[in-house]
C-alpha positions as CSV (number, residue, x, y, z in Angstrom):
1,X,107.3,116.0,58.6
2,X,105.0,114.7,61.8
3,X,107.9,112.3,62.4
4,X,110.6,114.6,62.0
5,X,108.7,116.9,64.3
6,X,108.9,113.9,67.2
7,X,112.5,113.3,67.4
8,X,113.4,117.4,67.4
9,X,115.4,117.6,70.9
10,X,114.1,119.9,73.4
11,X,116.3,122.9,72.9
12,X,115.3,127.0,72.0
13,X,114.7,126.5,68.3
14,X,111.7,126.3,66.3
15,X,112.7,123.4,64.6
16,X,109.3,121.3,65.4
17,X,107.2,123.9,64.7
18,X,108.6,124.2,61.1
19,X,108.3,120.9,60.4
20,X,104.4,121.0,61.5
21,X,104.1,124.4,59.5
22,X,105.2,121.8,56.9
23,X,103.7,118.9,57.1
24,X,100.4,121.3,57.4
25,X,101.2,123.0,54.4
26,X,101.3,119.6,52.3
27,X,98.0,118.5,54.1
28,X,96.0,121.4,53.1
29,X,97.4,121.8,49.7
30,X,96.2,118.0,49.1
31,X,93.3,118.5,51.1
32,X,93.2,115.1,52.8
33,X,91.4,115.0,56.2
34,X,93.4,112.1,57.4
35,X,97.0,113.8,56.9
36,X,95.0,116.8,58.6
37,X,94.4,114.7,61.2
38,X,97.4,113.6,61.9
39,X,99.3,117.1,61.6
40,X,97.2,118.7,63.5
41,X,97.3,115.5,66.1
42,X,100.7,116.5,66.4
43,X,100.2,119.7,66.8
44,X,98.2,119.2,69.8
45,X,100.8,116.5,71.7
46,X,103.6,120.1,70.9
47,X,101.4,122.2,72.5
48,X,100.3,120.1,75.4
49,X,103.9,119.4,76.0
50,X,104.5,123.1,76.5
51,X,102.3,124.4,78.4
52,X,100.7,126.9,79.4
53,X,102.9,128.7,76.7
54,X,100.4,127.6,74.3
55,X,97.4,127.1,76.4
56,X,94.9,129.8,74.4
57,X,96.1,127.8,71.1
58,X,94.8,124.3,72.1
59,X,90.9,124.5,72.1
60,X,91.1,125.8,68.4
61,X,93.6,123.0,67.4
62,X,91.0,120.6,68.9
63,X,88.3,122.1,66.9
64,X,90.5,121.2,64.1
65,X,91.2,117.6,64.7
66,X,87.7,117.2,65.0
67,X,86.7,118.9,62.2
68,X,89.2,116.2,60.0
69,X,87.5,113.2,61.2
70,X,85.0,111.6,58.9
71,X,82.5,108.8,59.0
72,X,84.7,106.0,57.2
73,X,86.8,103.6,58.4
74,X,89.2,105.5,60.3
75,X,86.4,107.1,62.0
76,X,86.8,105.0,65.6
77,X,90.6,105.4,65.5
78,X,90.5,109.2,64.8
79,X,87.8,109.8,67.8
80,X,90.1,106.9,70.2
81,X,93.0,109.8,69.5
82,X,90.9,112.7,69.8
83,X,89.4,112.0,73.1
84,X,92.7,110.1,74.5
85,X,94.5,113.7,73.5
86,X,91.6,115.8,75.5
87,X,91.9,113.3,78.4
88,X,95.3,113.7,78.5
89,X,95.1,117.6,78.6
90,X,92.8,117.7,81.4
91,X,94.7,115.1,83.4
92,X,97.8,117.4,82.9
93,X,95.6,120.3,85.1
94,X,94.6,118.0,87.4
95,X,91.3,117.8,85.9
96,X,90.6,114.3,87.1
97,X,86.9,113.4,86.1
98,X,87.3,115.1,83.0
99,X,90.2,113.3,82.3
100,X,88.8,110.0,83.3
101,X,85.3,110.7,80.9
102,X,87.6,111.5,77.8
103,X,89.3,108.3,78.4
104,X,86.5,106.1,78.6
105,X,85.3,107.3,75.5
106,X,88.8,107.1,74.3
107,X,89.2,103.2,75.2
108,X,85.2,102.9,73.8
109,X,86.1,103.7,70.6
110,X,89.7,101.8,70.1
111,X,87.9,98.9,71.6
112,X,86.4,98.4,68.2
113,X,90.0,98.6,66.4
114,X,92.2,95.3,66.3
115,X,95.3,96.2,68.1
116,X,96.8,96.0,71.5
117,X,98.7,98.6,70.4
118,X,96.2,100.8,69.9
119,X,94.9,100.5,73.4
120,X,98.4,100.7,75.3
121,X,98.7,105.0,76.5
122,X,95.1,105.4,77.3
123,X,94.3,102.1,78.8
124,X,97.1,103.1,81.3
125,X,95.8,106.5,81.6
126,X,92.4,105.8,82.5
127,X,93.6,103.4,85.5
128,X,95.8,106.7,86.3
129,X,92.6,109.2,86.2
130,X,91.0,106.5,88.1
131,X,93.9,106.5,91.0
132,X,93.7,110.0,91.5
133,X,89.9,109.6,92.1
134,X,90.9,107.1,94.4
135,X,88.4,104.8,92.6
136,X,90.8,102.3,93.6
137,X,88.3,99.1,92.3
138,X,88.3,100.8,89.0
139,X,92.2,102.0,88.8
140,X,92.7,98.2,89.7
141,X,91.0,96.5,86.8
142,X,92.3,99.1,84.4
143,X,96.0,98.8,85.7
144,X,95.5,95.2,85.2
145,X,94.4,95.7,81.5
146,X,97.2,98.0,81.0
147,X,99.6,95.6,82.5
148,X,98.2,92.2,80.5
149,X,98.4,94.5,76.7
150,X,102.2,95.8,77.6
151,X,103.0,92.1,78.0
152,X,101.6,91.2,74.9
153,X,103.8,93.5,72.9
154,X,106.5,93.4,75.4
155,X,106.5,97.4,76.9
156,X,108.6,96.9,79.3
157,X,107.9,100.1,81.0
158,X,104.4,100.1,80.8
159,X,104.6,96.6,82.0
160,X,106.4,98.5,85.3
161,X,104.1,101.7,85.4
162,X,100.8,99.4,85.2
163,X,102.1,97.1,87.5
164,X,103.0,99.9,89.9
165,X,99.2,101.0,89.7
166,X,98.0,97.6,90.6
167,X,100.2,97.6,93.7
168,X,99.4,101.1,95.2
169,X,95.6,100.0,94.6
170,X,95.8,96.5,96.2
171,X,97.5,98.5,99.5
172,X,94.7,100.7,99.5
173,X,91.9,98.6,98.9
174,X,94.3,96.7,102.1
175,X,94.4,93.8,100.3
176,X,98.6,93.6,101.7
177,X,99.1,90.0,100.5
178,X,98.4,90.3,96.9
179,X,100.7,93.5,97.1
180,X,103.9,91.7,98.6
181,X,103.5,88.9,96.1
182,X,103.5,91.8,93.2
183,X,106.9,93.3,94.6
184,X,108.8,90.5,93.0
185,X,107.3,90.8,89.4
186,X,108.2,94.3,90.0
187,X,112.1,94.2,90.5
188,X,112.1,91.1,87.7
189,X,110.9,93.9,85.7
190,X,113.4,96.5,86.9
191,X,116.2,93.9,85.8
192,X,115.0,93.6,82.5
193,X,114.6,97.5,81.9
194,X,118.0,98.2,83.6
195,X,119.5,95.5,80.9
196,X,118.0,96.6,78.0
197,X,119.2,100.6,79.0
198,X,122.5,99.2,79.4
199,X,122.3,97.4,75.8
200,X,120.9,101.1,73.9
201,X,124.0,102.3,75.6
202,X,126.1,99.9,74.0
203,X,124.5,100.0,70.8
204,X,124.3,103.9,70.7
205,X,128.4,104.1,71.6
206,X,128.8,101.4,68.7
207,X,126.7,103.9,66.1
């Protein structure tokens, strides 16, 4: 049901929230914190997405997905989600520093979890709280992070979007060299987007 609730497209229906009304159903009725979690995880990313519509309803869903996390194993992964989910609400009202302290605890936490993965939307993020702080020393190292653990699993948008970040910081920290040299990587990587687009094309026709 939290996948199903993902891929519903954005029309009028209530079709996502049904399948969270779901999948939250199941997760109480076994009472497992980690399927809690991850429902009401979802939950939040819906009504982030659709704000301010459901503004009021997002500090007591956060109280919930804090409430489900335990002191196990999943403990560091739970609290990388929880405060990369906060940090992204408050960088969606232009609540910078806010923002850019959730994410640092955010990245703290996943930085004890083996997995590039793991690190990929709020490594990126922080470099972009950092940017609009125009902490451009900091948004630079981050972008560069963000940019080295998209190549690893081969994001080819992040790869683009970090990259980006490194390039608008170098031209503001006037370091203009380093910033021409970067426009190449950055229209290889156009190419490669722009071919695998017109490939899902292909493939989606095929289907």
């Amino acid at each position: 049901y939290v996948h199903l609730s993902y891929i519903q497209p954005k029309d009028k229906t209530n079709a996502t929230l049904d399948y969270l009304v779901k999948g939250e159903n199941l997760a109480l009725k076994f009472n497992n914190d980690y399927l809690k979690f991850r429902i009401y995880t979802a939950y939040y990313n819906y009504y982030a997405s659709n704000l301010p519509v459901f503004n009021n309803k997002l500090v007591d869903i956060t109280d919930k997905m804090k409430s489900c996390i335990r002191n196990d194993r999943y403990k560091p992964l739970c609290l990388g989600i929880y405060y990369g989910n906060v940090g992204s609400y408050h960088l969606s009202r232009a609540e910078y520093k806010d923002a850019r302290d959730n994410f640092i605890k955010s990245n703290d936490y996943l930085s004890h979890i083996n997995s590039e993965i793991a690190f990929l939307p709020y490594k990126y993020d922080l470099a972009l709280s950092y940017f609009y702080l125009n902490s451009w020393k900091n948004c630079l190292f981050h972008a560069k992070e963000s940019f080295e653990l998209a190549k690893k699993v081969k994001y080819l948008k992040l790869m683009q979007y970090s990259n980006d970040l490194v390039k608008s910081s170098l031209v503001n920290l006037y370091r203009y060299r380093e910033a021409i040299e970067l426009y190449e990587t950055t229209n290889l990587l156009k190419d490669s987007i722009n071919k695998v687009e017109r490939q899902k094309d292909v493939d989606e026709f095929k289907v």
